[in-house]
Coordinates of C-alpha atoms in Angstrom, one line a residue:
M1448 CA 248.4 511.5 161.9
Q1449 CA 245.4 513.9 162.3
K1450 CA 242.0 514.3 161.0
S1451 CA 240.4 517.8 160.9
L1452 CA 236.7 518.1 160.7
Q1453 CA 235.3 521.6 160.4
V1454 CA 232.0 523.2 159.3
T1455 CA 231.2 526.2 157.3
E1456 CA 229.1 529.1 158.6
P1457 CA 225.6 529.3 157.0
Q1458 CA 225.3 531.8 154.1
S1459 CA 221.5 531.8 153.7
P1460 CA 220.0 535.3 154.1
G1461 CA 218.1 536.2 157.2
S1462 CA 219.7 533.6 159.3
D1463 CA 220.4 534.8 162.9
S1464 CA 223.8 533.8 164.5
D1465 CA 221.9 533.0 167.7
G1466 CA 219.0 531.2 166.0
I1467 CA 218.3 527.6 165.7
D1468 CA 218.2 525.8 162.4
Q1469 CA 216.1 522.6 162.3
F1470 CA 217.6 520.1 159.8
H1471 CA 215.6 517.1 158.2
D1472 CA 216.4 513.4 158.1
Q1473 CA 219.3 512.6 160.3
R1474 CA 220.5 516.2 160.9
I1475 CA 220.5 517.6 164.3
V1476 CA 219.4 520.9 166.0
I1477 CA 222.6 522.9 166.5
P1478 CA 223.2 526.7 166.6
T1479 CA 223.5 527.9 163.0
K1480 CA 226.8 529.5 163.6
F1481 CA 228.3 526.0 163.8
V1482 CA 226.7 524.2 160.9
S1483 CA 224.8 524.4 157.7
I1484 CA 223.6 521.8 155.2
A1485 CA 226.8 520.3 153.6
D1486 CA 226.6 518.3 150.4
S1487 CA 229.8 516.4 150.8
L1488 CA 232.9 515.8 152.9
E1489 CA 236.0 516.8 151.3
K1490 CA 238.7 514.1 151.5
R1491 CA 242.4 514.5 151.5
E1492 CA 245.4 512.1 152.2
H1493 CA 245.2 512.1 156.0
S1494 CA 242.3 514.5 156.6
R1495 CA 238.6 515.1 156.2
F1496 CA 237.4 518.7 155.8
I1497 CA 234.2 520.7 155.8
T1498 CA 235.4 524.2 155.2
S1499 CA 234.6 526.6 157.9
Q1500 CA 235.8 530.0 159.2
I1501 CA 234.9 529.0 162.9
P1502 CA 238.0 527.5 164.7
T1503 CA 237.7 524.1 166.4
D1504 CA 237.7 523.9 170.0
L1505 CA 237.9 520.1 170.8
S1506 CA 240.7 517.6 169.9
I1507 CA 239.7 513.9 170.3
Q1508 CA 242.1 511.1 169.8
V1509 CA 240.8 507.6 168.8
Q1510 CA 243.5 505.1 168.2
E1511 CA 246.3 506.8 166.4
I1512 CA 244.2 509.5 164.8
T1513 CA 243.2 512.8 166.2
F1514 CA 240.0 514.7 165.2
N1515 CA 239.8 518.4 165.5
V1516 CA 236.1 519.2 166.0
H1517 CA 233.6 521.6 167.6
K1518 CA 232.6 520.8 171.1
Y1519 CA 228.9 521.8 170.8
P1520 CA 227.6 519.4 168.1
L1521 CA 229.0 516.4 170.1
V1522 CA 227.9 517.5 173.5
S1523 CA 224.4 518.0 172.2
K1524 CA 224.1 514.4 171.2
C1525 CA 226.7 512.4 173.2
G1526 CA 225.9 512.3 177.0
Y1527 CA 229.3 510.6 177.7
I1528 CA 231.2 513.7 176.3
G1529 CA 228.9 516.1 178.0
Q1530 CA 229.6 514.6 181.4
L1531 CA 233.4 514.7 181.1
E1532 CA 235.5 517.5 182.6
L1533 CA 237.5 518.4 179.6
Q1534 CA 241.0 519.5 180.2
P1535 CA 242.2 522.7 178.4
S1536 CA 244.8 522.1 175.8
I1537 CA 248.2 523.4 176.6
S1538 CA 249.5 523.7 173.0
S1539 CA 246.5 525.6 171.5
Y1540 CA 243.1 526.9 172.5
G1541 CA 240.4 524.4 173.2
Y1542 CA 240.3 521.0 175.0
N1543 CA 241.9 517.6 174.6
L1544 CA 240.1 514.2 174.8
K1545 CA 241.3 510.6 174.4
L1546 CA 238.9 507.8 173.9
E1547 CA 240.3 504.5 175.0
N1548 CA 238.9 501.2 173.6
F1549 CA 236.4 502.9 171.5
P1550 CA 234.2 500.3 169.8
G1551 CA 234.9 500.2 166.0
G1552 CA 237.9 502.5 166.1
S1553 CA 238.6 505.6 164.2
E1554 CA 236.5 504.6 161.2
T1555 CA 233.4 504.3 163.4
F1556 CA 234.0 507.5 165.1
E1557 CA 234.3 509.3 161.8
I1558 CA 230.8 508.1 160.9
I1559 CA 229.6 509.3 164.5
L1560 CA 231.0 512.8 163.7
K1561 CA 229.1 512.9 160.4
F1562 CA 225.9 512.0 162.2
C1563 CA 226.5 514.7 164.8
Y1564 CA 227.1 517.4 162.2
G1565 CA 224.0 516.4 160.2
L1566 CA 225.8 514.8 157.3
P1567 CA 224.3 511.8 155.5
V1568 CA 225.1 508.5 157.2
D1569 CA 224.9 505.1 155.4
L1570 CA 223.7 502.3 157.7
N1571 CA 224.7 498.8 156.4
P1572 CA 225.3 495.3 157.8
N1573 CA 229.0 496.0 157.9
N1574 CA 229.0 499.0 160.1
I1575 CA 225.7 498.7 162.1
A1576 CA 227.2 496.6 164.9
S1577 CA 230.1 499.0 165.5
L1578 CA 227.8 502.1 165.4
R1579 CA 225.4 500.5 167.8
C1580 CA 228.2 499.8 170.2
A1581 CA 229.8 503.2 169.6
S1582 CA 226.4 505.0 170.3
E1583 CA 226.1 503.0 173.4
F1584 CA 229.7 504.0 174.5
L1585 CA 228.9 507.7 173.8
E1586 CA 225.4 507.5 175.4
M1587 CA 223.6 508.8 172.4
T1588 CA 220.1 508.3 173.8
E1589 CA 216.7 509.9 173.3
E1590 CA 217.3 512.0 176.4
F1591 CA 219.4 514.4 174.4
E1592 CA 217.5 514.4 171.1
D1593 CA 214.7 512.5 169.5
G1594 CA 215.8 510.1 166.8
N1595 CA 219.4 509.7 168.3
L1596 CA 221.8 507.2 167.0
I1597 CA 220.9 504.5 169.4
T1598 CA 217.3 504.5 168.2
K1599 CA 218.2 504.6 164.6
T1600 CA 220.7 501.6 164.8
E1601 CA 218.3 499.6 167.0
A1602 CA 215.6 500.1 164.2
F1603 CA 217.9 499.0 161.6
L1604 CA 218.9 495.9 163.4
T1605 CA 215.5 494.9 164.1
F1606 CA 213.7 495.6 160.9
V1607 CA 216.5 495.1 158.3
V1608 CA 219.3 492.9 159.6
L1609 CA 217.4 490.3 161.5
C1610 CA 215.0 489.7 158.7
S1611 CA 217.8 488.6 156.5
W1612 CA 219.9 485.4 157.0
K1613 CA 222.9 486.8 155.0
D1614 CA 222.8 490.2 156.8
T1615 CA 222.6 488.5 160.2
I1616 CA 225.6 486.4 159.4
T1617 CA 227.5 489.5 158.3
V1618 CA 226.6 491.4 161.6
L1619 CA 227.5 488.4 163.8
K1620 CA 230.9 488.0 162.1
S1621 CA 231.5 491.8 162.7
C1622 CA 230.8 491.3 166.3
E1623 CA 233.9 489.3 166.9
A1624 CA 236.0 492.5 167.1
L1625 CA 233.5 494.3 169.3
S1626 CA 233.6 492.3 172.6
P1627 CA 232.3 492.9 175.1
W1628 CA 230.1 495.7 173.8
A1629 CA 228.3 493.5 171.3
E1630 CA 227.3 491.1 174.1
N1631 CA 226.3 493.9 176.4
V1632 CA 223.8 495.4 173.9
Q1633 CA 222.5 491.9 173.1
I1634 CA 223.5 491.9 169.4
V1635 CA 225.1 488.5 169.6
R1636 CA 222.2 487.0 171.4
R1637 CA 219.6 488.3 169.0
C1638 CA 221.6 487.3 165.9
C1639 CA 222.2 483.8 167.3
D1640 CA 218.5 483.3 168.1
S1641 CA 217.5 484.6 164.7
L1642 CA 219.9 482.3 162.9
A1643 CA 218.8 479.3 165.1
W1644 CA 215.1 479.9 164.3
K1645 CA 215.8 480.1 160.6
A1646 CA 218.1 477.0 160.6
S1647 CA 215.7 474.8 162.6
R1648 CA 212.9 475.1 160.1
K1649 CA 212.5 472.0 157.8
N1650 CA 212.7 474.1 154.7
S1651 CA 214.1 477.6 154.5
S1652 CA 213.4 479.7 151.5
T1653 CA 214.9 483.0 150.3
G1654 CA 212.7 484.3 147.4
D1655 CA 211.8 481.3 145.2
A1656 CA 214.8 479.3 146.2
V1657 CA 214.2 476.5 148.6
H1658 CA 217.2 475.0 150.5
E1659 CA 217.8 471.4 151.4
E1660 CA 218.9 470.0 154.7
G1661 CA 222.2 471.4 155.9
W1662 CA 222.0 474.4 153.7
W1663 CA 223.2 476.6 156.6
F1664 CA 226.3 474.6 157.5
D1665 CA 228.8 476.7 155.4
D1666 CA 227.5 480.1 156.7
I1667 CA 227.8 479.4 160.3
A1668 CA 231.1 477.5 159.9
I1669 CA 232.8 480.9 159.3
L1670 CA 231.8 482.2 162.8
R1671 CA 234.1 482.2 165.8
I1672 CA 233.7 479.1 168.1
D1673 CA 231.9 480.9 170.9
H1674 CA 229.3 482.3 168.5
F1675 CA 229.0 478.9 166.8
R1676 CA 228.3 477.3 170.2
R1677 CA 225.6 479.8 171.0
I1678 CA 223.8 479.0 167.7
I1679 CA 224.1 475.2 168.2
T1680 CA 222.7 475.5 171.8
A1681 CA 219.8 477.6 170.4
I1682 CA 219.2 475.1 167.6
K1683 CA 219.2 472.2 170.1
A1684 CA 216.6 474.0 172.2
K1685 CA 214.4 474.3 169.2
G1686 CA 214.2 470.5 168.8
T1687 CA 216.5 469.9 165.8
T1688 CA 217.6 466.2 165.5
P1689 CA 220.9 464.9 166.9
E1690 CA 221.9 463.8 163.5
I1691 CA 221.7 467.4 162.0
I1692 CA 223.6 468.8 164.9
G1693 CA 226.3 466.1 164.6
K1694 CA 226.7 466.9 160.9
C1695 CA 227.0 470.5 161.5
I1696 CA 229.7 470.1 164.2
M1697 CA 231.7 467.7 161.8
H1698 CA 231.5 470.4 159.1
Y1699 CA 232.7 472.9 161.4
A1700 CA 235.6 470.7 162.6
E1701 CA 236.7 470.1 159.0
R1702 CA 237.1 473.8 158.4
W1703 CA 238.8 474.8 161.6
L1704 CA 240.9 471.7 162.4
P1705 CA 243.3 471.2 159.6
G1706 CA 244.9 467.8 159.5
M1707 CA 242.3 465.9 161.5
D1708 CA 241.2 463.9 158.4
M1709 CA 244.7 462.8 157.5
E1710 CA 244.9 459.1 157.1
I1711 CA 247.6 457.1 159.0
E1712 CA 248.9 454.1 157.1
G1713 CA 250.4 452.2 160.0
V1714 CA 254.1 451.7 160.4
R1715 CA 255.0 450.1 157.1
G1716 CA 257.5 452.9 156.6
Y1717 CA 258.9 452.7 160.1
G1718 CA 262.5 453.7 160.4
H1719 CA 262.0 456.5 157.9
G1720 CA 260.5 458.8 160.5
K1721 CA 257.3 459.2 162.3
N1722 CA 254.0 459.5 160.4
E1723 CA 252.9 462.6 158.6
L1724 CA 250.1 463.6 161.0
Q1725 CA 252.6 464.1 163.9
F1726 CA 255.0 466.3 162.1
S1727 CA 252.3 468.1 160.3
I1728 CA 250.7 469.1 163.6
C1729 CA 254.0 469.8 165.2
S1730 CA 254.9 472.2 162.4
Q1731 CA 251.5 473.9 162.6
K1732 CA 252.0 474.5 166.4
E1733 CA 255.4 475.9 165.8
E1734 CA 254.3 478.2 163.0
G1735 CA 251.1 479.5 164.8
G1736 CA 252.8 479.8 168.2
I1737 CA 251.1 479.6 171.6
A1738 CA 248.2 481.7 170.6
H1739 CA 247.3 479.4 167.7
S1740 CA 247.7 476.3 170.0
K1741 CA 245.3 477.8 172.6
E1742 CA 242.7 478.7 169.9
Q1743 CA 242.9 475.1 168.4
K1744 CA 242.6 473.6 171.9
A1745 CA 239.5 475.9 172.7
I1746 CA 237.9 474.8 169.5
I1747 CA 238.5 471.1 170.2
E1748 CA 237.2 471.3 173.7
S1749 CA 234.1 473.3 172.7
L1750 CA 233.2 470.9 169.9
I1751 CA 233.6 467.8 172.1
S1752 CA 231.4 469.4 174.9
M1753 CA 228.6 470.3 172.5
L1754 CA 228.4 466.7 170.9
P1755 CA 224.9 465.2 171.2
P1756 CA 224.9 462.2 173.5
Q1757 CA 223.1 459.9 171.0
Q1758 CA 225.3 457.4 169.3
E1759 CA 223.8 458.2 165.9
A1760 CA 224.8 461.8 166.0
V1761 CA 228.4 461.4 164.7
S1762 CA 230.4 458.6 163.3
C1763 CA 232.9 456.5 165.1
K1764 CA 235.6 457.6 162.6
F1765 CA 235.0 461.4 163.6
L1766 CA 235.1 460.6 167.3
L1767 CA 238.6 459.0 166.8
Q1768 CA 239.7 461.9 164.7
M1769 CA 238.7 464.3 167.5
L1770 CA 240.5 462.0 170.0
K1771 CA 243.7 462.2 168.1
M1772 CA 243.4 466.0 167.9
A1773 CA 242.5 466.4 171.6
M1774 CA 245.7 464.4 172.4
V1775 CA 247.9 466.6 170.3
Y1776 CA 246.7 469.8 171.8
S1777 CA 246.6 468.4 175.3
A1778 CA 242.8 468.9 175.9
T1779 CA 241.2 468.4 179.3
P1780 CA 241.6 464.8 180.5
A1781 CA 238.0 464.5 181.4
L1782 CA 237.1 465.3 177.8
I1783 CA 239.6 462.8 176.4
S1784 CA 238.1 460.2 178.7
E1785 CA 234.6 461.0 177.5
L1786 CA 235.7 460.6 173.9
E1787 CA 237.3 457.2 174.7
K1788 CA 234.1 456.0 176.2
R1789 CA 232.1 457.1 173.3
V1790 CA 234.4 455.4 170.9
G1791 CA 234.0 452.3 173.1
M1792 CA 230.3 452.3 172.6
M1793 CA 230.6 452.4 168.9
L1794 CA 233.9 450.4 168.5
E1795 CA 232.3 447.8 166.2
D1796 CA 232.0 450.5 163.5
A1797 CA 235.7 451.5 163.6
S1798 CA 238.3 450.4 161.1
V1799 CA 241.9 449.6 161.8
N1800 CA 243.2 452.8 160.3
D1801 CA 240.8 454.7 162.6
L1802 CA 242.5 453.1 165.7
L1803 CA 245.9 453.9 164.7
I1804 CA 246.4 456.7 167.2
P1805 CA 249.8 458.2 167.1
S1806 CA 251.7 458.3 170.3
Y1807 CA 252.2 462.0 171.1
K1808 CA 254.9 461.7 173.9
N1809 CA 256.6 465.0 174.8
F1810 CA 254.5 466.8 172.2
D1811 CA 254.4 470.0 174.3
T1812 CA 258.1 470.5 173.5
G1813 CA 257.6 469.4 169.9
K1814 CA 260.1 466.6 170.3
L1815 CA 259.6 462.9 170.3
T1816 CA 261.1 460.7 173.1
N1817 CA 264.0 458.4 172.3
S1818 CA 263.3 455.8 174.9
P1819 CA 262.4 452.5 173.3
E1820 CA 259.7 451.8 175.9
Q1821 CA 257.9 455.1 175.3
C1822 CA 258.9 455.6 171.5
T1823 CA 256.1 453.3 170.2
M1824 CA 254.5 454.4 167.0
H1825 CA 250.9 454.1 168.4
D1826 CA 249.1 454.8 171.6
I1827 CA 248.4 451.3 172.7
D1828 CA 247.1 452.4 176.2
A1829 CA 244.3 454.4 174.6
V1830 CA 243.2 451.5 172.5
Q1831 CA 243.4 449.3 175.5
R1832 CA 241.0 451.7 177.5
I1833 CA 238.7 451.8 174.5
V1834 CA 238.4 448.1 174.4
E1835 CA 237.6 447.9 178.1
Y1836 CA 235.0 450.6 177.7
F1837 CA 233.4 448.5 174.9
F1838 CA 233.1 445.4 177.0
M1839 CA 231.6 447.4 179.9
H1840 CA 229.0 448.7 177.4
E1841 CA 228.5 445.2 176.0
Q1842 CA 227.7 443.9 179.5
Q1843 CA 225.1 446.5 179.9
Q1844 CA 223.6 445.7 176.4
Q1845 CA 223.4 442.0 177.3
Q1846 CA 221.6 442.8 180.5
Q1847 CA 219.1 444.7 178.3
Q1848 CA 219.0 441.8 175.7
Q1849 CA 220.3 444.1 172.9
K1850 CA 222.4 443.3 169.9
S1851 CA 226.0 442.5 170.5
G1852 CA 229.0 443.3 168.3
K1853 CA 231.6 441.0 169.8
C1854 CA 232.2 439.1 166.5
N1855 CA 233.4 442.3 164.6
I1856 CA 235.5 443.3 167.5
S1857 CA 237.6 440.1 167.5
K1858 CA 238.4 440.6 163.8
L1859 CA 239.0 444.4 164.3
L1860 CA 241.4 443.8 167.3
D1861 CA 243.4 441.0 165.6
N1862 CA 243.9 443.2 162.5
Y1863 CA 245.0 446.0 164.8
L1864 CA 247.5 443.8 166.6
A1865 CA 248.8 442.6 163.2
E1866 CA 249.3 446.3 162.3
I1867 CA 251.1 447.4 165.4
A1868 CA 253.2 444.2 165.5
R1869 CA 255.4 445.9 162.9
D1870 CA 256.6 448.4 165.4
P1871 CA 260.1 447.2 166.7
N1872 CA 259.7 449.3 169.9
L1873 CA 256.5 447.5 171.0
S1874 CA 257.1 445.4 174.1
V1875 CA 255.9 441.9 174.5
T1876 CA 254.0 442.8 177.6
K1877 CA 251.9 445.5 175.8
F1878 CA 251.2 443.2 172.9
Q1879 CA 250.2 440.4 175.3
V1880 CA 247.9 442.5 177.4
L1881 CA 246.1 444.0 174.5
A1882 CA 245.8 440.6 172.8
E1883 CA 244.3 439.1 176.1
S1884 CA 241.9 441.9 176.7
L1885 CA 239.3 440.0 174.6
P1886 CA 237.5 437.2 176.7
E1887 CA 238.3 433.7 175.6
N1888 CA 234.9 433.0 174.2
V1889 CA 234.9 436.1 171.9
R1890 CA 237.5 434.8 169.4
T1891 CA 235.8 431.8 167.6
C1892 CA 238.9 431.6 165.3
H1893 CA 242.4 432.4 166.2
D1894 CA 243.8 432.7 162.6
G1895 CA 244.0 436.5 162.9
L1896 CA 245.8 436.3 166.2
Y1897 CA 248.2 433.9 164.8
R1898 CA 248.9 436.2 162.0
A1899 CA 249.6 439.1 164.4
I1900 CA 251.9 436.9 166.5
D1901 CA 253.8 435.7 163.4
T1902 CA 254.2 439.4 162.3
Y1903 CA 255.6 440.3 165.7
L1904 CA 258.1 437.4 165.6
K1905 CA 259.3 438.5 162.1
T1906 CA 259.8 442.1 163.3
N1907 CA 261.5 441.0 166.6
H1908 CA 263.6 438.1 165.2
S1909 CA 266.0 438.3 168.2
L1910 CA 263.2 437.6 170.7
S1911 CA 264.2 435.1 173.5
E1912 CA 262.6 431.7 173.7
H1913 CA 260.9 432.6 176.8
D1914 CA 259.2 435.6 175.2
R1915 CA 258.2 433.5 172.2
R1916 CA 256.4 431.1 174.6
R1917 CA 254.7 433.9 176.4
L1918 CA 253.3 435.1 173.0
C1919 CA 252.2 431.8 171.7
K1920 CA 250.4 430.9 174.9
I1921 CA 247.7 433.6 173.9
M1922 CA 246.8 431.5 170.9
N1923 CA 244.7 428.4 171.1
C1924 CA 245.9 425.9 168.5
E1925 CA 242.6 424.1 168.5
K1926 CA 240.9 427.2 167.1
L1927 CA 243.2 427.5 164.2
S1928 CA 241.8 426.6 160.7
L1929 CA 243.4 423.8 158.7
D1930 CA 245.3 426.2 156.5
A1931 CA 246.6 428.1 159.5
C1932 CA 247.7 424.8 161.1
M1933 CA 249.6 423.7 157.9
H1934 CA 251.4 427.1 157.8
A1935 CA 252.3 427.1 161.6
A1936 CA 253.6 423.5 161.4
Q1937 CA 256.3 424.7 159.1
N1938 CA 257.0 428.0 160.9
D1939 CA 260.5 428.0 162.3
R1940 CA 259.8 431.2 164.3
L1941 CA 257.5 429.3 166.6
P1942 CA 258.6 427.5 169.7
L1943 CA 258.8 423.7 169.5
R1944 CA 256.0 423.1 172.0
T1945 CA 253.7 425.3 169.9
I1946 CA 254.6 423.4 166.8
V1947 CA 253.8 420.1 168.3
Q1948 CA 250.4 421.5 169.5
V1949 CA 249.8 422.6 166.0
L1950 CA 250.6 419.2 164.5
L1951 CA 248.2 417.5 166.8
S1952 CA 245.5 420.0 166.1
E1953 CA 246.2 419.6 162.4
Q1954 CA 245.9 415.8 162.6
L1955 CA 242.6 416.0 164.5
K1956 CA 241.1 418.5 162.0
M1957 CA 242.2 416.4 159.0
R1958 CA 240.6 413.4 160.4
E1959 CA 237.4 415.4 161.0
E1960 CA 237.4 416.6 157.5
M1961 CA 237.7 413.0 156.3
L1962 CA 234.9 411.9 158.5
D1963 CA 232.7 414.8 157.3
K1964 CA 233.3 413.7 153.7
N1965 CA 232.6 410.1 154.5
S1966 CA 229.3 410.9 156.4
N1967 CA 228.1 412.9 153.5
T1968 CA 228.4 410.1 151.0
S1969 CA 226.7 407.5 153.2
E1970 CA 223.2 407.1 154.9
P1971 CA 223.0 409.1 158.1
E1972 CA 221.1 406.3 159.9
G1973 CA 223.7 403.6 159.4
N1974 CA 226.8 405.8 160.1
Q1975 CA 225.6 407.8 163.1
S1976 CA 226.9 405.2 165.7
S1977 CA 230.2 404.7 163.9
T1978 CA 230.9 408.4 163.6
N1979 CA 230.5 408.7 167.3
M1980 CA 232.9 405.9 167.9
E1981 CA 235.4 407.5 165.6
I1982 CA 235.1 410.8 167.5
K1983 CA 235.8 409.0 170.8
T1984 CA 238.7 407.1 169.3
M1985 CA 240.2 410.3 168.0
K1986 CA 239.8 412.0 171.4
A1987 CA 241.6 409.0 173.0
E1988 CA 244.4 409.3 170.4
L1989 CA 244.8 413.0 171.0
E1990 CA 245.2 412.4 174.7
N1991 CA 247.7 409.6 173.9
M1992 CA 249.7 412.0 171.6
K1993 CA 249.7 414.8 174.4
T1994 CA 251.2 412.2 176.8
K1995 CA 253.8 411.3 174.2
M1996 CA 254.6 414.9 173.7
E1997 CA 255.2 415.5 177.4
T1998 CA 257.6 412.4 177.3
L1999 CA 259.4 413.9 174.4
Q2000 CA 259.7 417.2 176.2
S2001 CA 261.2 415.4 179.2
D2002 CA 263.6 413.5 177.0
Y2003 CA 264.6 416.8 175.3
S2004 CA 265.4 418.4 178.7
E2005 CA 267.6 415.4 179.6
L2006 CA 269.4 415.4 176.3
Q2007 CA 270.1 419.1 176.8
Q2008 CA 271.7 418.3 180.2
E2009 CA 273.7 415.4 178.8
Y2010 CA 274.9 417.6 175.9
G2011 CA 276.1 420.3 178.3
K2012 CA 278.2 417.7 180.0
L2013 CA 279.6 416.2 176.9
S2014 CA 280.1 419.5 175.0
N2015 CA 283.8 419.5 175.8
K2016 CA 284.4 416.0 174.3
P2017 CA 284.8 416.3 170.5
K2018 CA 284.3 412.6 170.0
N2019 CA 280.8 412.7 171.4
A2020 CA 279.7 415.9 169.7
S2021 CA 278.2 414.1 166.6
G2022 CA 276.1 411.7 168.8
W2023 CA 273.7 414.3 170.1
P2024 CA 272.4 415.5 166.8
F2025 CA 272.0 412.0 165.5
S2026 CA 270.0 410.9 168.6
W2027 CA 267.8 414.0 168.5
R2028 CA 267.1 413.5 164.7
K2029 CA 266.2 409.9 165.4
I2030 CA 263.6 411.1 168.1
K2031 CA 262.2 413.8 166.0
N2032 CA 261.7 411.4 162.9
S2033 CA 260.1 408.9 165.1
F2034 CA 257.7 411.4 166.5
H2035 CA 256.8 412.7 163.0
A2036 CA 256.3 409.2 161.9
K2037 CA 253.8 408.6 164.6
V2038 CA 252.0 411.9 163.9
D2039 CA 251.8 411.2 160.0
G2040 CA 250.1 407.7 160.7
D2041 CA 246.8 406.6 162.1
E2042 CA 247.2 404.1 164.9
T2043 CA 244.6 401.2 164.8
G2044 CA 243.3 399.4 167.8
D2045 CA 245.7 396.4 167.4
G2046 CA 248.8 398.6 167.6
Q2047 CA 249.4 398.6 163.8
Q2048 CA 249.8 401.8 161.8
R2049 CA 248.2 402.3 158.5
P2050 CA 249.2 405.2 156.1
N2051 CA 247.0 408.2 155.9
P2052 CA 246.7 409.4 152.3
A2053 CA 245.0 412.6 153.3
R2054 CA 247.9 413.5 155.7
K2055 CA 250.4 412.8 153.0
R2056 CA 248.6 415.1 150.6
S2057 CA 248.3 417.8 153.2
F2058 CA 252.1 418.1 153.6
K2059 CA 252.5 418.6 149.8
R2060 CA 250.4 421.7 150.1
R2061 CA 252.2 424.8 151.3
S2062 CA 250.1 427.8 152.1
S2063 CA 250.7 431.0 154.0
I2064 CA 248.5 433.4 155.8
S2065 CA 248.8 436.9 154.6

């Protein structure tokens, strides 16, 4: 495809072919045999013409388009062309020139030609950046003519564009295709500084309209990440609050990181495939290809690095969303570690769904591993590190005598354990390590932990007795509520030893409840000493029951051995269950009654009523 640009010979009387004709406005001083004032540029399908009887002597190729022009008008204004040693054309008279990597392409070069030939040129925010870069490329300085294109474009940028917020955004957006020229001529820096100054003002007004806080978020969110970062850096330098900076970054992330706000509802549908977030992002990476993945990774890493260090800048939910995206796109490990530390400092503000970080194993290949050990639904190790960072931060807070959030953490972690316990690929060791990551004094109540253990036992119903005992050792039966004790006492999934401990704890709690009721209906002065005696008596009974429990455990082991020896004799097969039922009934009879000082037992109405109640912990 070719474009021909030719000029007519002047027809005004008295003009001299060797004379000089001075043109007004943006027209240039050229010998009149090349140019006259032209009212319009004739347009055809693939050409632009200004009719002339003078043949062209220069062929310039820009991208895929060739311009047939006159040499002198360009040389008189463009220092770059004047310094070139033009090669004569073989196919025709004149010279050939090819401009590689010309800023703005063929459209911008066509406007340059209009300017060189003295035709009217329309400067606007859409073309000013490309014209400024192109004029720099062609060296259109004042050395060749007063009012050359560099001077005119600079004046337009300074006095028109930078005074308008909207025009500055338009110019900065157009600079994305003009690297590195837009950087070299300082267009990007000046635009970013201008936008930062306008955005950092408390109230920005355009005409009579006054904008509220954050009015500029949408406008700068359309910019490329490197330009966005330049603006945020400039805004920080002008003293803008971390909260505003954080809100702007979150707004930008919502626009450029699709899928980061997708909620994960745990593993209730486990077995029907992985969660939607994993497959959604996998499909996006496959559709966008390597270039898209690199772009997303660059955005994620840039946003993380520009987050204000203050805790109040962004929410814990947003940090966890960024953490998930950073893991998907394999961001720098140092940035991922930094995010985990920041989440640990704000962990008390997180929710269970926020902590459900999908396990992105083998995500670089877009496939999920089939290994049971590595095919867990969630990234347990990441949460483990976050909890550790939390307690490190809490230790520092306690040294500074600041507020602690441990109570919220115990409830949060127990609910998280109950959620991940539905994963059939979760190993006992990982569950146990995470459950024991909380110090013993942090959990004031173990109801949530019992619920998580029970959920795990339901999911892994074929778990060995040894692993069941490992799990239940995490739980302190004395810290279970009365309702939890009643549920656990009837739970066949628990080991026998745990059930016995629960029964003892339940009996003690019921007695304490009865004592509390009795003490509330009597005078405090008269019953203070008797209450203390009752407590001491109950403690002694508890120790006595523990001793009996150990005896029962020993008898149980001996009976197992005896049963193994007699298992081949059919006549004795029925004796073992009868003997064990007798021992078990005897034990329950002792638990159900209250022993008095003289060795007699009296029925406990409260205990009988308690076994009529059947409650469950959801």
